[in-house]
């Protein structure tokens, strides 16, 4: 999307190691933004996923590390959120939207997840202990919930 809209390739840093949204935000922060002291980043995602993406990225980029206060962190990186088309079939997109709506309250401002992950250290620990995409608890479990449509599972 960025290349198609005229952003030179040398200005783009991709986070491509994560398996889901929280990991995407955390890895983008610690791999790129914090290391390079970036002051502005663009987060590109499709419309049905954008509300949760905004909650997660705003929180992850706002939590302080052990070296800074929360009020210092809030002014460090400006996030710009850009919506693009998903490219999914309409029936799959509707199913993904339903899953998004069911999970968005978990990540909303002031919710338990944001309270439980109020620092970069706590966020890191949550990701690797509680998030089934990264926690070793996932070993031996099915990759996706048994109730998920296989066509939807392919869209992740």
XYZ file of N, CA, C and O in Angstrom:
624
model
N 0.828 -1.182 0.000
C 0.000 0.000 0.000
C 0.875 1.250 0.000
O 0.614 2.179 -0.746
N 1.862 1.291 0.852
C 2.742 2.463 0.907
C 3.474 2.671 -0.414
O 3.554 3.792 -0.918
N 4.011 1.601 -0.974
C 4.708 1.716 -2.253
C 3.756 2.199 -3.342
O 4.121 3.062 -4.152
N 2.540 1.673 -3.346
C 1.541 2.078 -4.340
C 1.150 3.539 -4.197
O 0.661 4.143 -5.142
N 1.367 4.097 -3.020
C 1.017 5.490 -2.774
C 2.246 6.404 -2.732
O 2.214 7.487 -2.150
N 3.330 5.938 -3.330
C 4.471 6.802 -3.557
C 5.511 6.902 -2.452
O 6.425 7.714 -2.537
N 5.386 6.091 -1.407
C 6.395 6.131 -0.350
C 7.606 5.332 -0.836
O 7.470 4.165 -1.211
N 8.791 5.931 -0.828
C 9.985 5.209 -1.292
C 10.280 3.995 -0.405
O 10.089 4.038 0.807
N 10.754 2.932 -1.032
C 10.989 1.685 -0.298
C 11.965 1.863 0.863
O 11.839 1.200 1.885
N 12.920 2.763 0.750
C 13.892 2.949 1.829
C 13.292 3.647 3.057
O 13.924 3.692 4.102
N 12.060 4.130 2.934
C 11.380 4.775 4.057
C 10.437 3.808 4.786
O 9.789 4.183 5.750
N 10.361 2.575 4.335
C 9.397 1.608 4.870
C 10.130 0.549 5.694
O 11.093 -0.056 5.229
N 9.648 0.341 6.908
C 10.126 -0.748 7.754
C 8.933 -1.648 8.046
O 7.938 -1.208 8.601
N 9.038 -2.894 7.665
C 7.950 -3.839 7.856
C 8.203 -4.683 9.093
O 9.330 -5.090 9.356
N 7.154 -4.937 9.845
C 7.220 -5.902 10.946
C 6.565 -7.156 10.407
O 5.375 -7.167 10.161
N 7.333 -8.216 10.220
C 6.800 -9.413 9.563
C 7.002 -10.687 10.371
O 6.879 -11.773 9.841
N 7.313 -10.555 11.657
C 7.555 -11.753 12.457
C 6.405 -12.107 13.388
O 6.379 -13.202 13.938
N 5.462 -11.215 13.564
C 4.380 -11.459 14.517
C 3.350 -12.416 13.954
O 3.276 -12.650 12.748
N 2.525 -12.935 14.866
C 1.460 -13.852 14.484
C 0.078 -13.268 14.725
O -0.917 -13.887 14.384
N 0.013 -12.082 15.360
C -1.271 -11.446 15.616
C -1.038 -9.979 15.982
O 0.091 -9.509 15.988
N -2.101 -9.248 16.288
C -2.056 -7.790 16.417
C -1.187 -7.298 17.572
O -0.413 -6.356 17.405
N -1.314 -7.876 18.753
C -0.512 -7.403 19.887
C 0.970 -7.621 19.602
O 1.799 -6.730 19.815
N 1.322 -8.798 19.100
C 2.704 -9.052 18.725
C 3.175 -8.095 17.643
O 4.301 -7.591 17.687
N 2.313 -7.811 16.681
C 2.658 -6.872 15.608
C 3.010 -5.499 16.175
O 4.028 -4.899 15.813
N 2.207 -5.010 17.099
C 2.459 -3.699 17.702
C 3.731 -3.720 18.549
O 4.584 -2.834 18.432
N 3.863 -4.727 19.408
C 5.036 -4.802 20.287
C 6.324 -4.957 19.488
O 7.309 -4.265 19.730
N 6.321 -5.856 18.515
C 7.531 -6.081 17.730
C 7.874 -4.847 16.900
O 9.049 -4.507 16.750
N 6.880 -4.165 16.335
C 7.146 -2.935 15.585
C 7.791 -1.892 16.494
O 8.730 -1.198 16.101
N 7.292 -1.813 17.713
C 7.863 -0.842 18.652
C 9.297 -1.190 19.011
O 10.195 -0.359 18.901
N 9.546 -2.422 19.474
C 10.886 -2.746 19.976
C 11.893 -3.014 18.863
O 13.089 -2.815 19.073
N 11.442 -3.427 17.679
C 12.364 -3.704 16.576
C 12.693 -2.465 15.750
O 13.777 -2.384 15.164
N 11.758 -1.541 15.673
C 11.949 -0.394 14.794
C 11.866 0.949 15.525
O 12.813 1.716 15.535
N 10.720 1.214 16.115
C 10.454 2.552 16.646
C 11.382 2.933 17.785
O 11.998 4.002 17.752
N 11.493 2.097 18.799
C 12.359 2.425 19.937
C 13.837 2.453 19.528
O 14.574 3.344 19.924
N 14.254 1.496 18.732
C 15.655 1.395 18.331
C 16.089 2.606 17.508
O 17.178 3.142 17.692
N 15.221 3.045 16.596
C 15.563 4.139 15.693
C 15.035 5.495 16.165
O 15.181 6.488 15.456
N 14.390 5.522 17.331
C 13.783 6.755 17.861
C 12.842 7.400 16.842
O 12.847 8.621 16.646
N 12.031 6.579 16.191
C 11.093 7.092 15.199
C 10.011 7.915 15.881
O 9.501 7.537 16.932
N 9.655 9.010 15.288
C 8.658 9.919 15.860
C 7.293 9.786 15.202
O 6.306 10.295 15.702
N 7.231 9.131 14.046
C 5.965 8.997 13.336
C 5.955 7.676 12.595
O 6.916 7.353 11.900
N 4.884 6.908 12.766
C 4.735 5.683 11.985
C 3.318 5.604 11.443
O 2.374 6.162 12.016
N 3.187 4.904 10.334
C 1.875 4.636 9.738
C 1.548 3.170 9.988
O 2.388 2.295 9.786
N 0.347 2.930 10.448
C -0.144 1.574 10.672
C -1.228 1.340 9.632
O -2.254 2.025 9.629
N -0.998 0.386 8.742
C -1.930 0.138 7.648
C -2.641 -1.176 7.885
O -2.002 -2.201 8.161
N -3.959 -1.124 7.809
C -4.762 -2.319 8.041
C -6.104 -2.140 7.356
O -6.453 -1.048 6.930
N -6.871 -3.209 7.289
C -8.189 -3.108 6.665
C -9.212 -2.550 7.645
O -8.984 -2.539 8.857
N -10.334 -2.100 7.120
C -11.344 -1.427 7.927
C -11.956 -2.261 9.028
O -12.180 -1.772 10.135
N -12.223 -3.546 8.768
C -12.872 -4.355 9.797
C -11.944 -4.658 10.956
O -12.394 -4.943 12.055
N -10.657 -4.573 10.759
C -9.690 -4.855 11.831
C -9.169 -3.578 12.495
O -8.535 -3.629 13.541
N -9.461 -2.419 11.905
C -8.871 -1.172 12.367
C -9.260 -0.766 13.795
O -8.398 -0.297 14.531
N -10.514 -0.902 14.248
C -10.810 -0.484 15.627
C -9.940 -1.186 16.675
O -9.380 -0.542 17.569
N -9.778 -2.499 16.553
C -8.933 -3.225 17.512
C -7.465 -2.849 17.307
O -6.714 -2.675 18.272
N -7.062 -2.706 16.070
C -5.689 -2.302 15.771
C -5.371 -0.967 16.443
O -4.309 -0.804 17.042
N -6.288 -0.039 16.366
C -6.068 1.274 16.983
C -5.949 1.159 18.495
O -5.067 1.778 19.101
N -6.820 0.366 19.128
C -6.735 0.170 20.582
C -5.390 -0.440 20.963
O -4.717 0.020 21.893
N -5.000 -1.493 20.261
C -3.780 -2.221 20.606
C -2.539 -1.365 20.356
O -1.692 -1.218 21.249
N -2.413 -0.793 19.173
C -1.219 -0.007 18.870
C -1.111 1.223 19.764
O -0.022 1.559 20.244
N -2.222 1.905 20.004
C -2.179 3.087 20.869
C -1.698 2.717 22.264
O -0.902 3.432 22.874
N -2.178 1.582 22.769
C -1.750 1.135 24.092
C -0.271 0.731 24.087
O 0.510 1.193 24.921
N 0.111 -0.129 23.153
C 1.486 -0.634 23.115
C 2.488 0.506 22.937
O 3.536 0.527 23.583
N 2.161 1.461 22.109
C 3.081 2.574 21.890
C 2.998 3.616 23.002
O 3.830 4.515 23.073
N 2.026 3.479 23.891
C 1.887 4.411 25.003
C 2.437 3.921 26.324
O 2.696 4.715 27.219
N 2.619 2.596 26.464
C 3.114 2.096 27.751
C 4.583 2.440 27.914
O 5.363 2.389 26.958
N 4.973 2.811 29.141
C 6.374 3.159 29.368
C 7.250 1.915 29.499
O 6.789 0.858 29.901
N 8.498 2.088 29.125
C 9.479 1.050 29.408
C 9.946 1.292 30.836
O 9.456 2.192 31.514
N 10.899 0.555 31.306
C 11.419 0.759 32.649
C 12.212 2.038 32.795
O 12.521 2.457 33.890
N 12.516 2.686 31.668
C 13.361 3.876 31.688
C 12.592 5.185 31.572
O 13.190 6.243 31.550
N 11.288 5.132 31.445
C 10.539 6.360 31.196
C 9.220 6.367 31.949
O 8.716 5.337 32.356
N 8.659 7.540 32.101
C 7.350 7.707 32.728
C 6.282 7.660 31.650
O 6.544 7.955 30.485
N 5.055 7.335 32.038
C 3.959 7.242 31.080
C 3.726 8.563 30.355
O 3.464 8.584 29.155
N 3.829 9.695 31.055
C 3.568 10.979 30.384
C 4.664 11.305 29.370
O 4.413 11.957 28.374
N 5.886 10.817 29.561
C 6.947 10.996 28.572
C 6.674 10.143 27.340
O 6.850 10.575 26.216
N 6.205 8.926 27.551
C 5.948 7.993 26.455
C 4.834 8.490 25.546
O 4.884 8.309 24.339
N 3.837 9.126 26.107
C 2.669 9.544 25.336
C 3.020 10.516 24.220
O 2.279 10.638 23.257
N 4.142 11.190 24.317
C 4.497 12.195 23.316
C 5.630 11.741 22.399
O 6.143 12.533 21.628
N 6.020 10.492 22.471
C 7.199 10.055 21.729
C 6.918 9.672 20.285
O 7.661 10.034 19.403
N 5.881 8.910 20.018
C 5.612 8.415 18.671
C 4.195 8.764 18.257
O 3.242 8.446 18.966
N 4.068 9.393 17.112
C 2.754 9.705 16.556
C 2.364 8.551 15.647
O 3.128 8.154 14.757
N 1.175 8.018 15.875
C 0.661 6.922 15.053
C -0.369 7.463 14.078
O -1.282 8.187 14.476
N -0.241 7.112 12.825
C -1.248 7.430 11.821
C -1.838 6.114 11.349
O -1.092 5.209 10.941
N -3.142 5.989 11.422
C -3.813 4.757 11.030
C -4.434 4.944 9.653
O -5.169 5.901 9.425
N -4.122 4.014 8.735
C -4.592 4.095 7.353
C -5.350 2.820 7.027
O -4.818 1.714 7.201
N -6.575 2.974 6.556
C -7.379 1.813 6.175
C -7.179 1.490 4.703
O -7.089 2.379 3.864
N -7.129 0.192 4.408
C -7.063 -0.265 3.025
C -8.037 -1.437 2.864
O -8.553 -1.953 3.842
N -8.262 -1.833 1.640
C -9.175 -2.948 1.369
C -8.546 -4.249 1.849
O -7.329 -4.431 1.794
N -9.392 -5.168 2.319
C -8.877 -6.431 2.861
C -8.539 -7.444 1.778
O -7.685 -8.298 1.966
N -9.254 -7.400 0.670
C -9.029 -8.381 -0.383
C -9.656 -9.736 -0.093
O -9.452 -10.682 -0.838
N -10.419 -9.823 0.997
C -11.076 -11.088 1.337
C -12.406 -11.214 0.615
O -13.042 -10.218 0.276
N -12.841 -12.441 0.432
C -14.182 -12.679 -0.099
C -15.188 -12.108 0.886
O -14.973 -12.172 2.110
N -16.312 -11.567 0.414
C -17.293 -10.933 1.315
C -17.777 -11.831 2.454
O -17.907 -11.366 3.581
N -17.999 -13.117 2.201
C -18.479 -13.988 3.278
C -17.405 -14.186 4.355
O -17.719 -14.214 5.545
N -16.157 -14.291 3.946
C -15.055 -14.438 4.899
C -14.881 -13.137 5.679
O -14.691 -13.144 6.899
N -14.959 -12.014 4.972
C -14.817 -10.722 5.636
C -15.902 -10.521 6.693
O -15.628 -10.025 7.787
N -17.129 -10.937 6.406
C -18.211 -10.827 7.391
C -17.934 -11.674 8.628
O -18.196 -11.252 9.756
N -17.392 -12.868 8.427
C -17.058 -13.723 9.563
C -15.916 -13.129 10.386
O -15.941 -13.161 11.615
N -14.923 -12.559 9.724
C -13.822 -11.915 10.435
C -14.328 -10.700 11.205
O -13.918 -10.456 12.343
N -15.225 -9.936 10.608
C -15.797 -8.770 11.283
C -16.546 -9.200 12.544
O -16.425 -8.561 13.593
N -17.298 -10.285 12.472
C -18.025 -10.786 13.646
C -17.043 -11.180 14.754
O -17.274 -10.879 15.931
N -15.938 -11.824 14.396
C -14.919 -12.204 15.386
C -14.275 -10.959 15.989
O -13.974 -10.922 17.175
N -14.036 -9.949 15.170
C -13.458 -8.690 15.659
C -14.391 -8.029 16.672
O -13.950 -7.593 17.732
N -15.653 -7.947 16.333
C -16.619 -7.307 17.236
C -16.700 -8.042 18.570
O -16.876 -7.424 19.611
N -16.557 -9.355 18.526
C -16.629 -10.147 19.757
C -15.395 -9.937 20.646
O -15.476 -10.104 21.861
N -14.280 -9.546 20.056
C -13.052 -9.444 20.848
C -12.618 -8.015 21.160
O -11.717 -7.822 21.971
N -13.224 -7.022 20.557
C -12.710 -5.653 20.692
C -12.777 -5.123 22.121
O -11.887 -4.394 22.561
N -13.794 -5.511 22.876
C -13.917 -4.979 24.240
C -12.723 -5.396 25.116
O -12.351 -4.672 26.034
N -12.128 -6.532 24.829
C -10.959 -6.993 25.603
C -9.813 -5.987 25.530
O -9.069 -5.821 26.489
N -9.674 -5.307 24.398
C -8.539 -4.421 24.174
C -8.875 -2.941 24.325
O -8.006 -2.094 24.141
N -10.105 -2.623 24.685
C -10.548 -1.231 24.774
C -9.824 -0.471 25.891
O -9.407 -1.060 26.891
N -9.671 0.835 25.700
C -9.028 1.659 26.741
C -9.714 1.491 28.096
O -10.942 1.441 28.178
N -8.906 1.362 29.131
C -9.431 1.226 30.479
C -9.816 -0.182 30.862
O -10.184 -0.447 32.005
N -9.729 -1.108 29.908
C -10.104 -2.489 30.176
C -9.024 -3.260 30.909
O -7.915 -2.775 31.137
N -9.358 -4.489 31.271
C -8.446 -5.331 32.048
C -7.119 -5.566 31.331
O -6.062 -5.512 31.947
N -7.165 -5.825 30.030
C -5.917 -6.093 29.311
C -4.976 -4.890 29.394
O -3.788 -5.055 29.668
N -5.509 -3.694 29.186
C -4.640 -2.518 29.254
C -4.133 -2.283 30.674
O -2.982 -1.899 30.869
N -4.947 -2.554 31.673
C -4.512 -2.426 33.058
C -3.434 -3.457 33.383
O -2.432 -3.142 34.033
N -3.625 -4.687 32.915
C -2.666 -5.771 33.189
C -1.346 -5.609 32.444
O -0.360 -6.257 32.797
N -1.333 -4.782 31.409
C -0.122 -4.607 30.588
C 0.294 -3.134 30.586
O 0.572 -2.552 29.544
N 0.381 -2.552 31.766
C 0.608 -1.109 31.910
C 2.052 -0.663 31.716
O 2.330 0.532 31.697
N 2.981 -1.603 31.568
C 4.379 -1.271 31.273
C 4.858 -2.197 30.166
O 4.247 -3.237 29.892
N 5.959 -1.846 29.565
C 6.515 -2.682 28.510
C 6.890 -4.065 29.046
O 6.681 -5.082 28.389
N 7.396 -4.125 30.264
C 7.738 -5.403 30.874
C 6.498 -6.272 31.059
O 6.493 -7.459 30.708
N 5.424 -5.689 31.604
C 4.189 -6.458 31.801
C 3.583 -6.898 30.469
O 3.044 -8.002 30.359
N 3.681 -6.055 29.469
C 3.184 -6.395 28.140
C 3.973 -7.569 27.561
O 3.401 -8.520 27.027
N 5.279 -7.520 27.696
C 6.130 -8.609 27.225
C 5.767 -9.925 27.935
O 5.631 -10.970 27.291
N 5.623 -9.868 29.252
C 5.283 -11.071 30.008
C 3.913 -11.600 29.615
O 3.726 -12.813 29.456
N 2.934 -10.706 29.438
C 1.592 -11.135 29.019
C 1.668 -11.835 27.668
O 1.073 -12.895 27.472
N 2.391 -11.237 26.731
C 2.471 -11.796 25.382
C 3.004 -13.222 25.411
O 2.466 -14.105 24.738
N 4.028 -13.458 26.210
C 4.676 -14.768 26.196
C 4.126 -15.751 27.230
O 4.492 -16.936 27.198
N 3.253 -15.281 28.108
C 2.641 -16.195 29.081
C 1.162 -16.439 28.814
O 0.660 -17.533 29.070
N 0.453 -15.424 28.337
C -1.003 -15.512 28.207
C -1.501 -15.627 26.773
O -2.557 -16.196 26.535
N -0.793 -15.050 25.831
C -1.239 -15.013 24.446
C -0.912 -16.349 23.785
O 0.252 -16.725 23.672
N -1.927 -17.049 23.332
C -1.736 -18.391 22.798
C -0.979 -18.415 21.469
O -0.582 -19.485 20.998
N -0.730 -17.264 20.868
C 0.097 -17.248 19.662
C 1.574 -17.410 20.007
O 2.356 -17.854 19.175
N 1.963 -17.061 21.237
C 3.379 -17.065 21.624
C 3.687 -17.905 22.863
O 4.807 -18.353 23.032
N 2.737 -18.108 23.737
C 2.968 -18.846 24.978
C 3.250 -20.318 24.700
O 2.625 -20.922 23.821
N 4.163 -20.890 25.461
C 4.432 -22.321 25.282
C 3.229 -23.174 25.693
O 3.201 -24.365 25.389
N 2.234 -22.563 26.324
C 1.004 -23.296 26.654
C 0.309 -23.822 25.396
O -0.475 -24.754 25.466
N 0.611 -23.196 24.243
C -0.058 -23.577 22.993
C 0.422 -24.930 22.479
O -0.248 -25.563 21.680
N 1.600 -25.381 22.920
C 2.157 -26.637 22.412
C 1.203 -27.775 22.762
O 0.783 -27.941 23.894
N 0.869 -28.529 21.769
C -0.060 -29.641 21.955
C -1.514 -29.263 21.764
O -2.378 -30.122 21.766
N -1.785 -27.974 21.576
C -3.160 -27.550 21.316
C -3.354 -27.349 19.821
O -2.400 -27.140 19.083
N -4.600 -27.344 19.391
C -4.904 -27.080 17.984
C -4.501 -25.643 17.653
O -4.588 -24.752 18.494
N -4.066 -25.417 16.428
C -3.628 -24.083 16.013
C -4.767 -23.079 16.055
O -4.570 -21.910 16.337
N -5.970 -23.510 15.747
C -7.136 -22.631 15.779
C -8.238 -23.295 16.582
O -8.255 -24.503 16.757
N -9.160 -22.471 17.015
C -10.311 -23.001 17.745
C -11.049 -23.998 16.855
O -11.176 -23.782 15.662
N -11.574 -25.071 17.416
C -12.268 -26.055 16.584
C -13.498 -25.481 15.892
O -13.894 -25.967 14.860
N -14.086 -24.423 16.440
C -15.318 -23.883 15.869
C -15.071 -22.922 14.707
O -16.013 -22.507 14.062
N -13.839 -22.590 14.406
C -13.582 -21.630 13.353
C -13.658 -22.306 11.982
O -13.187 -23.424 11.790
N -14.291 -21.633 11.056
C -14.420 -22.099 9.685
C -13.016 -22.185 9.071
O -12.244 -21.234 9.166
N -12.650 -23.301 8.453
C -11.312 -23.428 7.862
C -10.992 -22.322 6.850
O -9.848 -21.886 6.754
N -11.989 -21.852 6.118
C -11.755 -20.751 5.161
C -11.399 -19.466 5.896
O -10.559 -18.688 5.441
N -12.011 -19.239 7.061
C -11.679 -18.067 7.864
C -10.280 -18.225 8.441
O -9.493 -17.280 8.463
N -9.949 -19.428 8.897
C -8.627 -19.674 9.475
C -7.522 -19.345 8.473
O -6.485 -18.801 8.840
N -7.754 -19.591 7.188
C -6.763 -19.284 6.160
C -6.559 -17.778 5.995
O -5.548 -17.356 5.453
N -7.503 -16.969 6.454
C -7.405 -15.514 6.274
C -6.525 -14.858 7.312
O -6.285 -13.654 7.254
N -6.058 -15.599 8.296
C -5.196 -15.036 9.331
C -3.776 -14.947 8.840
O -3.321 -15.671 8.032
